mmCIF file of C-alpha atoms in Angstrom:
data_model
loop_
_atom_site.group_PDB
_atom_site.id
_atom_site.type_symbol
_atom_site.label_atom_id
_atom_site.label_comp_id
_atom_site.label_asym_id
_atom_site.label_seq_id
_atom_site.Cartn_x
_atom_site.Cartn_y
_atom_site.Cartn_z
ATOM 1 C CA UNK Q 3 112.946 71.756 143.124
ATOM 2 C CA UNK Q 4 114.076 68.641 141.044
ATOM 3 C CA UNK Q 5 112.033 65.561 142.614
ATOM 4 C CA UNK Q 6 111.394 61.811 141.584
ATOM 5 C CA UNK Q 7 107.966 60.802 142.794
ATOM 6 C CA UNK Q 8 107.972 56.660 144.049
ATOM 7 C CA UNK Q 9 105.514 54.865 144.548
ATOM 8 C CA UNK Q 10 103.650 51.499 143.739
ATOM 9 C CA UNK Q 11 100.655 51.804 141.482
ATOM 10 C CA UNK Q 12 97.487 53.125 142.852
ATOM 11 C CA UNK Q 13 99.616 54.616 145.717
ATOM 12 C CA UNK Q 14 98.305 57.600 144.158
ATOM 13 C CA UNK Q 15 101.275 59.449 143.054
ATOM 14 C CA UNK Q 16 99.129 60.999 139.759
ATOM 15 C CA UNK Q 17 97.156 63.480 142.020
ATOM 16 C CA UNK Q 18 100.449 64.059 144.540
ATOM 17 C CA UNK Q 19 102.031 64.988 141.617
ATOM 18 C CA UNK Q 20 99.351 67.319 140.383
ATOM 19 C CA UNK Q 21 99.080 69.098 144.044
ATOM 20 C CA UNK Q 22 102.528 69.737 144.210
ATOM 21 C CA UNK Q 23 102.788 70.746 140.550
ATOM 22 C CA UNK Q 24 100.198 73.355 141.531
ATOM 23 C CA UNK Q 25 101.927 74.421 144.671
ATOM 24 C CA UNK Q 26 105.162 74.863 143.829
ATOM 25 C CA UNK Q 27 104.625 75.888 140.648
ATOM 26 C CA UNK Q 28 106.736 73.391 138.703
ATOM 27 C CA UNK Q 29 105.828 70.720 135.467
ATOM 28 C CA UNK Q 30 104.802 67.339 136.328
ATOM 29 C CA UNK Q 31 106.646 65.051 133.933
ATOM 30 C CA UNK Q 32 104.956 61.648 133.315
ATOM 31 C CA UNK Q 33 107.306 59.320 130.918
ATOM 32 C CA UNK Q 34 104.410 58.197 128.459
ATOM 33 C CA UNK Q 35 104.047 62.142 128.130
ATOM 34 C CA UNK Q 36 106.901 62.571 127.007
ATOM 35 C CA UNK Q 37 107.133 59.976 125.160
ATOM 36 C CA UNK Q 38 103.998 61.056 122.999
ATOM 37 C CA UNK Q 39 105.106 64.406 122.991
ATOM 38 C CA UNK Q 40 108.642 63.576 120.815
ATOM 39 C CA UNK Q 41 106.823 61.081 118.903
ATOM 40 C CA UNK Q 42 104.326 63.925 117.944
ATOM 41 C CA UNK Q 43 107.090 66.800 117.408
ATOM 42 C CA UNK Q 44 108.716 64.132 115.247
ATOM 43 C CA UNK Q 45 112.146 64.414 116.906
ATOM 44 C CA UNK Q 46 114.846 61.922 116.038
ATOM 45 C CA UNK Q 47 114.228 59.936 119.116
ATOM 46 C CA UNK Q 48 110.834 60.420 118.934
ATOM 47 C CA UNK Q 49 111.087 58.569 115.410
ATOM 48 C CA UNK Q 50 113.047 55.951 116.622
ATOM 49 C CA UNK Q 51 110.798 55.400 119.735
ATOM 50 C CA UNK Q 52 107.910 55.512 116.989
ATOM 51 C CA UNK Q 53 109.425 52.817 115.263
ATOM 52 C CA UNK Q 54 108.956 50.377 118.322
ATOM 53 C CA UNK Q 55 105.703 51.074 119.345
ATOM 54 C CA UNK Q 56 104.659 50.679 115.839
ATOM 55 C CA UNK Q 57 106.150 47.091 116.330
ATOM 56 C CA UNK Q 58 104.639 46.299 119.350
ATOM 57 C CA UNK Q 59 107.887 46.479 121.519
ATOM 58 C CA UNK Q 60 108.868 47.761 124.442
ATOM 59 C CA UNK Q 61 110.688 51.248 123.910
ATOM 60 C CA UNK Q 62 114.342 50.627 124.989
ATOM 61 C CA UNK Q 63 115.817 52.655 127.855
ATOM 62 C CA UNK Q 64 118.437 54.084 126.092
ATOM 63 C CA UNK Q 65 115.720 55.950 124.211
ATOM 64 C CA UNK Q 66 113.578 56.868 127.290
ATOM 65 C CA UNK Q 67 116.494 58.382 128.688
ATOM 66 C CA UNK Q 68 117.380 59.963 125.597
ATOM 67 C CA UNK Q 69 114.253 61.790 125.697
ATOM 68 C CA UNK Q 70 113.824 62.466 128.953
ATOM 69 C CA UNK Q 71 117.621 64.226 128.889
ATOM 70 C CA UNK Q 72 115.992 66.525 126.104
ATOM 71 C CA UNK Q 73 113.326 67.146 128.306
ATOM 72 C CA UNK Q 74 114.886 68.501 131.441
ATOM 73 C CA UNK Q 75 117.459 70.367 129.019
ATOM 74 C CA UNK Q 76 114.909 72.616 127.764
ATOM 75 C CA UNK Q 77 112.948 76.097 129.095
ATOM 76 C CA UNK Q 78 110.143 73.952 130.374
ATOM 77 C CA UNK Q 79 111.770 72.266 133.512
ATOM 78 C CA UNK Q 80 114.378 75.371 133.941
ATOM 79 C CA UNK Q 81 112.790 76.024 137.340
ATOM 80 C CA UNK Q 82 112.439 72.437 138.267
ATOM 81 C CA UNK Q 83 110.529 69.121 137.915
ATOM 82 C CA UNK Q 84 108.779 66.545 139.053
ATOM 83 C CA UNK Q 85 109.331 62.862 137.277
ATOM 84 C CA UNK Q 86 106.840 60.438 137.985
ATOM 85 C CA UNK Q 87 106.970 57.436 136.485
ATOM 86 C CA UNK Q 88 111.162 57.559 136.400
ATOM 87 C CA UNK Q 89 113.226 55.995 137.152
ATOM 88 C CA UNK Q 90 111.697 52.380 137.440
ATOM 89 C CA UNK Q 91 115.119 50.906 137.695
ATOM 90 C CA UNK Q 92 118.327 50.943 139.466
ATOM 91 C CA UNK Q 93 119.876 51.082 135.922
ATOM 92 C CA UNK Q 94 117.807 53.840 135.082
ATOM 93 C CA UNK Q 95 118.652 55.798 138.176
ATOM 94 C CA UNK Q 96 122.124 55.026 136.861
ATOM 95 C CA UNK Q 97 121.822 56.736 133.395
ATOM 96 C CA UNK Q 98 120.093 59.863 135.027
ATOM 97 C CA UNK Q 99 123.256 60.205 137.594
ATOM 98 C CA UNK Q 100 125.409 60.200 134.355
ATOM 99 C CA UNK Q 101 123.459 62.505 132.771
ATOM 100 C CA UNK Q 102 124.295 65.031 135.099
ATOM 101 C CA UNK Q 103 121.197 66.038 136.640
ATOM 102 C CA UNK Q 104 120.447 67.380 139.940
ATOM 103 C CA UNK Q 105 117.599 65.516 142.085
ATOM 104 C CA UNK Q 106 116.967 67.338 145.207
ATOM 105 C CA UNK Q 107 114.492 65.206 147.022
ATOM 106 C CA UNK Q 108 112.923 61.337 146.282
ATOM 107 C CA UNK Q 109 109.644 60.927 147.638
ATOM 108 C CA UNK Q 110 107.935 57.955 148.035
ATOM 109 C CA UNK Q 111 104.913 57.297 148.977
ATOM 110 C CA UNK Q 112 103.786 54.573 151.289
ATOM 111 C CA UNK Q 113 100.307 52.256 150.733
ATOM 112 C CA UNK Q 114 99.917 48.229 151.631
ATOM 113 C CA UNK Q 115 99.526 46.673 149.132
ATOM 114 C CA UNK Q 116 95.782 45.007 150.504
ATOM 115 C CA UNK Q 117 94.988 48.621 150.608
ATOM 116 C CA UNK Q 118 95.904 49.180 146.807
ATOM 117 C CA UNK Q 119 94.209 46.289 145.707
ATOM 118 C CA UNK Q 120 90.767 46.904 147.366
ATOM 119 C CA UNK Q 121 91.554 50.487 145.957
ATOM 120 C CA UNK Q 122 92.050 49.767 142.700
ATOM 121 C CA UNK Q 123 89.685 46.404 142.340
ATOM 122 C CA UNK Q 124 86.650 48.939 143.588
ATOM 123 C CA UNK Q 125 86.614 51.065 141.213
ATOM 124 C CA UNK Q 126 84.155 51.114 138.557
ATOM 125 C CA UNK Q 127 83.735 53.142 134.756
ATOM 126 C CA UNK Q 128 81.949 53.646 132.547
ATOM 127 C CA UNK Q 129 81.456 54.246 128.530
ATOM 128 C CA UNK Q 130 80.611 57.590 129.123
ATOM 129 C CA UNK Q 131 83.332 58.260 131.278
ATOM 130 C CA UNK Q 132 82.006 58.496 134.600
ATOM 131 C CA UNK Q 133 84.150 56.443 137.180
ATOM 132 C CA UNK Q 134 83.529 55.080 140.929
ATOM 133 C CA UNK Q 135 84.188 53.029 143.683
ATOM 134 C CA UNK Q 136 82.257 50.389 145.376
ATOM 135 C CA UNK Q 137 83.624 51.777 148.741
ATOM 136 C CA UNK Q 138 84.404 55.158 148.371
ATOM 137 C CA UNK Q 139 82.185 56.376 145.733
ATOM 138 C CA UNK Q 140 79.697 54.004 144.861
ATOM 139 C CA UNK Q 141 76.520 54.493 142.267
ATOM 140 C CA UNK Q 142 73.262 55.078 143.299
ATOM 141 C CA UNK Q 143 72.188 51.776 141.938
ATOM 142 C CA UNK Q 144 74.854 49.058 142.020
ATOM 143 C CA UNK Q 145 76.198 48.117 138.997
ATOM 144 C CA UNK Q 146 74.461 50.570 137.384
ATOM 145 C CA UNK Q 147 76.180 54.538 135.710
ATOM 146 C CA UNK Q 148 74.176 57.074 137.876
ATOM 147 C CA UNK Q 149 75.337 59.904 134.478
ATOM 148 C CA UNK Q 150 73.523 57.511 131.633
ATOM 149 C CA UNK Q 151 71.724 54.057 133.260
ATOM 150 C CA UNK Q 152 74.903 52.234 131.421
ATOM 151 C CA UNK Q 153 76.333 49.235 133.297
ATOM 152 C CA UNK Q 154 79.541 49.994 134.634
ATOM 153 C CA UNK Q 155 82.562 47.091 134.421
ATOM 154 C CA UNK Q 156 86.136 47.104 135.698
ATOM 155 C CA UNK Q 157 88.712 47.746 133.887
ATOM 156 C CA UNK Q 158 91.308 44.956 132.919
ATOM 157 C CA UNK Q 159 94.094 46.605 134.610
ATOM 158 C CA UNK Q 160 92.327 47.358 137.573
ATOM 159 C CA UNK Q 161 91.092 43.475 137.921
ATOM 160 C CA UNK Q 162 92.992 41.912 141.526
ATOM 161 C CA UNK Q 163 95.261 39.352 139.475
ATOM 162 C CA UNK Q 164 96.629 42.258 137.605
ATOM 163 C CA UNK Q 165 96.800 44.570 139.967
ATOM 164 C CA UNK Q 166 98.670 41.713 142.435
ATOM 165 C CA UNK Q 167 101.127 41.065 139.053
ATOM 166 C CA UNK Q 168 101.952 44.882 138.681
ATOM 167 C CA UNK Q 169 102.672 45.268 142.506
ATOM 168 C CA UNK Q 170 105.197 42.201 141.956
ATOM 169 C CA UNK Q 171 106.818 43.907 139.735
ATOM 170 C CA UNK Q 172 106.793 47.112 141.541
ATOM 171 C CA UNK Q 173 108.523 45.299 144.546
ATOM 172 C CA UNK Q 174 111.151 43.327 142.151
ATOM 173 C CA UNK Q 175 112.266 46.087 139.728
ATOM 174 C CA UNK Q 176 111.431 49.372 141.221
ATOM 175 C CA UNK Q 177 111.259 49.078 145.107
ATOM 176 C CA UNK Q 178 114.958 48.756 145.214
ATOM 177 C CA UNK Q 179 115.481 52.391 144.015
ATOM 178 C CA UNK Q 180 114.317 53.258 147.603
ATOM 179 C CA UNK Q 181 117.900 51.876 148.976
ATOM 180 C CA UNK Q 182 119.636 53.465 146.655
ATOM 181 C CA UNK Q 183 118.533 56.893 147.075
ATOM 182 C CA UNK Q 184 118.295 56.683 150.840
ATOM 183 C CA UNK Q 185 122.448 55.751 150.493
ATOM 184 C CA UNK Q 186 121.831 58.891 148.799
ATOM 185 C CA UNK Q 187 120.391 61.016 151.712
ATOM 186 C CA UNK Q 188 117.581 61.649 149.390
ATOM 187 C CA UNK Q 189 114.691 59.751 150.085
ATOM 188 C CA UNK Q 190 111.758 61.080 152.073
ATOM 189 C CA UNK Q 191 109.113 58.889 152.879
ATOM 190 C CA UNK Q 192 104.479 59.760 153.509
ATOM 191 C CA UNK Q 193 102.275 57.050 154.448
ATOM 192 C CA UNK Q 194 99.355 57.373 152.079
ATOM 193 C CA UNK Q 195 96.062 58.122 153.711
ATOM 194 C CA UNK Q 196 92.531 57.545 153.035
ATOM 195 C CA UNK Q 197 91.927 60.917 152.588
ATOM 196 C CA UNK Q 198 94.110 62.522 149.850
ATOM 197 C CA UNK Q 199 93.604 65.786 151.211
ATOM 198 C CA UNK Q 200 95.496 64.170 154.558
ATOM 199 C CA UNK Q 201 98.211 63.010 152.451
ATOM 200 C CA UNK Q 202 99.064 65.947 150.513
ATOM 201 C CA UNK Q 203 99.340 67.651 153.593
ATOM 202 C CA UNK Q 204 101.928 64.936 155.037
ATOM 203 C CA UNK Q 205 103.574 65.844 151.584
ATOM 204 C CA UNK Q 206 104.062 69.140 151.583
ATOM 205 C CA UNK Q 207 105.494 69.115 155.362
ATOM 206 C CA UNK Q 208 107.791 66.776 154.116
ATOM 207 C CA UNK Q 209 109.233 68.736 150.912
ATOM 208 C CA UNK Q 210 109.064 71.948 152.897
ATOM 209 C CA UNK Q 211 112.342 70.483 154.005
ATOM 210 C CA UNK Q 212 113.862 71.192 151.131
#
């Protein structure tokens, strides 16, 4: 099974990914992996990418793509993939038609976006590592790392201003893929749940279509 995994961040496509990675038996291909991977192997793209990170820019899509195509081209994906992560644009969805490759199934996964913010603006870490949530996991003690008696803080990216910014540009650049695959007759949609148990089942009726 080739399948592109949608969905806004803190929909939690990361552990839908890893349950049907597991299931079906099939690598779970996040871009900055990737990424990292060529950098480290010191391919030719993986220079070049290299070369803008080390500048502090944005990686161009050309090179993404350019990876990624090496990727899916070798023994590792031969039995299928999962991308998550990519495409994040309508142009991107563009260069992996032209590159020839097969997508089977697009699922995205459905979560308000109220619901992804209290999500993501509960949670709590950590400097040891430990991570929770005010509502769904909370610390003995409030405030307070039930692993070490460190105080626990919240992450920048998980703060409710940047979450709201990252869903905004979730709707404006990567939202629209949704049209384009359902034109497609690719797209399957799941309503996240609160349980993920209860939406990886909703998942795996839905790619047992395919």
């Amino acid at each position: 099974m080739n399948l592109i995994l949608m969905g806004a961040p803190g929909a939690g496509k990361g552990t839908q990914s890893e349950k049907i990675s597991e299931k079906w038996n099939i690598p779970a291909i996040a871009t900055g992996d990737i990424l990292r991977a060529a950098i480290k192997a010191g391919t030719e793209l993986g220079k070049t990418a290299k070369s803008y990170i080390d500048d502090g820019k944005l990686v161009p899509d050309e090179i993404v793509i350019g990876i990624i195509q090496e990727y899916l081209a070798s023994d590792v994906c031969k039995n299928g993939f999962i991308l998550d992560g990519f495409p994040r644009s309508i142009p991107q969805a563009e260069a992996l038609d032209a590159m020839g490759v097969r997508i089977d199934a697009v699922l995205a996964i459905e979560v308000a976006d109220e619901k992804i913010v209290e999500r993501m603006s509960g949670r709590r870490v950590c400097t040891c590592g430990a991570s929770y949530h005010v509502a769904y996991k909370p610390s003995q003690k409030a405030g307070i790392c039930d692993k070490c008696g460190a105080e626990l803080y919240i992450r920048k990216d998980d703060a409710p201003e940047t979450v709201l910014n990252r869903l905004k540009t979730y709707h404006a650049q990567t939202e629209p893929l949704k049209e384009y695959y359902s034109k497609k007759g690719l797209l399957v949609t799941v309503e996240g749940q609160e349980e993920v148990a209860d939406t990886t089942r909703l998942v795996f009726e839905a790619l047992s279509r395919f």
